[in-house]
Amino acid sequence: MPQFGFSISQPRAVNLDTNDLVPAERILREVPELWSCIACGSCTATCTAGNLTAFNFRRMHTLVRRGEYREVYEQLQKCMLCGKCRLVCPRGINTRAVALKIRQTLCDY
């Protein structure tokens, strides 16, 4: 079969009943402004680390809510904590503080 320059991703099921959501609940409780995120992608679009690596703040946020912390930790290693994402957030979420809180919570856990 000929290749057209793209591939179709395989569907992936996430079982939230088996994932440990305690750290995610702690992060959302300590940074309640994260509930107002509308996943618009502005943070990802302006991210310097995202332009240089495969870092994606929106994906990291989704992974935290799902309880998939191994990949979150890998993503956080790419974040430069520059704060550009905070400047463009239409909801005014302090994304830099969120990244720091996620890093702190995962290191404590």
Tab-separated table of C-alpha atoms in Angstrom:
chain	number	residue	atom	x	y	z
A	1	MET	CA	0.000	0.000	0.000
A	2	PRO	CA	1.450	3.438	-0.884
A	3	GLN	CA	2.433	5.880	1.840
A	4	PHE	CA	0.908	9.346	1.639
A	5	GLY	CA	3.255	11.118	4.057
A	6	PHE	CA	1.206	10.557	7.187
A	7	SER	CA	0.133	7.692	9.382
A	8	ILE	CA	-2.978	7.005	11.366
A	9	SER	CA	-2.472	6.741	15.105
A	10	GLN	CA	-3.794	3.661	16.798
A	11	PRO	CA	-6.573	4.286	19.322
A	12	ARG	CA	-5.465	4.120	22.919
A	13	ALA	CA	-7.740	3.329	25.823
A	14	VAL	CA	-7.115	4.970	29.177
A	15	ASN	CA	-8.539	3.189	32.187
A	16	LEU	CA	-9.033	5.876	34.815
A	17	ASP	CA	-10.084	3.238	37.349
A	18	THR	CA	-6.611	1.687	37.405
A	19	ASN	CA	-4.592	4.935	37.252
A	20	ASP	CA	-3.605	6.590	40.519
A	21	LEU	CA	-5.347	9.980	40.400
A	22	VAL	CA	-4.290	11.148	43.881
A	23	PRO	CA	-1.449	13.407	42.603
A	24	ALA	CA	-3.747	14.831	39.900
A	25	GLU	CA	-6.418	15.645	42.468
A	26	ARG	CA	-3.789	17.255	44.699
A	27	ILE	CA	-2.512	19.426	41.843
A	28	LEU	CA	-6.026	20.509	40.862
A	29	ARG	CA	-6.870	21.248	44.501
A	30	GLU	CA	-3.731	23.358	45.052
A	31	VAL	CA	-3.979	25.161	41.701
A	32	PRO	CA	-7.753	25.562	41.240
A	33	GLU	CA	-7.355	27.994	38.332
A	34	LEU	CA	-6.380	24.974	36.228
A	35	TRP	CA	-10.070	23.997	36.160
A	36	SER	CA	-10.740	27.050	33.995
A	37	CYS	CA	-8.396	25.856	31.211
A	38	ILE	CA	-10.271	25.676	27.902
A	39	ALA	CA	-7.458	23.816	26.082
A	40	CYS	CA	-7.189	26.518	23.436
A	41	GLY	CA	-3.530	25.745	22.716
A	42	SER	CA	-2.204	29.298	23.043
A	43	CYS	CA	0.357	28.132	25.584
A	44	THR	CA	1.621	25.439	23.252
A	45	ALA	CA	1.730	27.772	20.257
A	46	THR	CA	4.011	30.301	21.963
A	47	CYS	CA	6.188	27.837	23.888
A	48	THR	CA	9.900	28.205	23.179
A	49	ALA	CA	10.592	24.664	24.355
A	50	GLY	CA	7.757	23.440	22.138
A	51	ASN	CA	9.420	25.018	19.115
A	52	LEU	CA	12.736	23.321	19.914
A	53	THR	CA	11.502	19.980	21.299
A	54	ALA	CA	8.339	17.908	21.396
A	55	PHE	CA	7.090	19.679	24.555
A	56	ASN	CA	3.369	20.389	24.662
A	57	PHE	CA	1.857	22.039	27.759
A	58	ARG	CA	-1.703	21.130	26.799
A	59	ARG	CA	-0.752	17.464	26.413
A	60	MET	CA	1.034	17.545	29.773
A	61	HIS	CA	-2.110	18.927	31.408
A	62	THR	CA	-4.194	16.158	29.837
A	63	LEU	CA	-1.752	13.478	30.973
A	64	VAL	CA	-1.888	14.766	34.555
A	65	ARG	CA	-5.669	14.563	34.574
A	66	ARG	CA	-5.454	10.997	33.262
A	67	GLY	CA	-2.882	9.946	35.859
A	68	GLU	CA	-0.139	9.108	33.347
A	69	TYR	CA	2.768	10.557	35.290
A	70	ARG	CA	5.753	8.877	33.641
A	71	GLU	CA	5.188	10.770	30.405
A	72	VAL	CA	4.401	13.970	32.334
A	73	TYR	CA	7.765	13.774	34.073
A	74	GLU	CA	9.501	13.347	30.708
A	75	GLN	CA	7.615	16.354	29.318
A	76	LEU	CA	8.493	18.524	32.320
A	77	GLN	CA	12.184	17.956	31.739
A	78	LYS	CA	11.780	19.919	28.485
A	79	CYS	CA	9.985	22.921	30.011
A	80	MET	CA	12.277	25.947	30.419
A	81	LEU	CA	9.892	27.734	32.843
A	82	CYS	CA	10.246	30.937	30.820
A	83	GLY	CA	6.634	32.003	31.427
A	84	LYS	CA	5.748	32.945	27.839
A	85	CYS	CA	2.745	30.624	28.011
A	86	ARG	CA	1.395	32.589	30.958
A	87	LEU	CA	1.463	35.832	28.985
A	88	VAL	CA	-0.828	34.522	26.240
A	89	CYS	CA	-3.301	32.481	28.278
A	90	PRO	CA	-6.797	33.921	27.654
A	91	ARG	CA	-7.940	32.632	31.070
A	92	GLY	CA	-4.979	34.126	32.931
A	93	ILE	CA	-3.763	30.790	34.247
A	94	ASN	CA	-0.324	30.965	35.804
A	95	THR	CA	1.004	28.098	33.701
A	96	ARG	CA	4.513	28.522	35.062
A	97	ALA	CA	3.216	27.953	38.600
A	98	VAL	CA	1.247	24.965	37.336
A	99	ALA	CA	4.389	23.431	35.828
A	100	LEU	CA	6.277	24.033	39.074
A	101	LYS	CA	3.447	22.529	41.156
A	102	ILE	CA	3.290	19.453	38.918
A	103	ARG	CA	7.061	19.024	39.159
A	104	GLN	CA	6.983	19.426	42.955
A	105	THR	CA	4.058	17.052	43.382
A	106	LEU	CA	5.592	14.346	41.199
A	107	CYS	CA	8.947	14.643	42.964
A	108	ASP	CA	7.232	14.298	46.365
A	109	TYR	CA	5.150	11.368	45.173
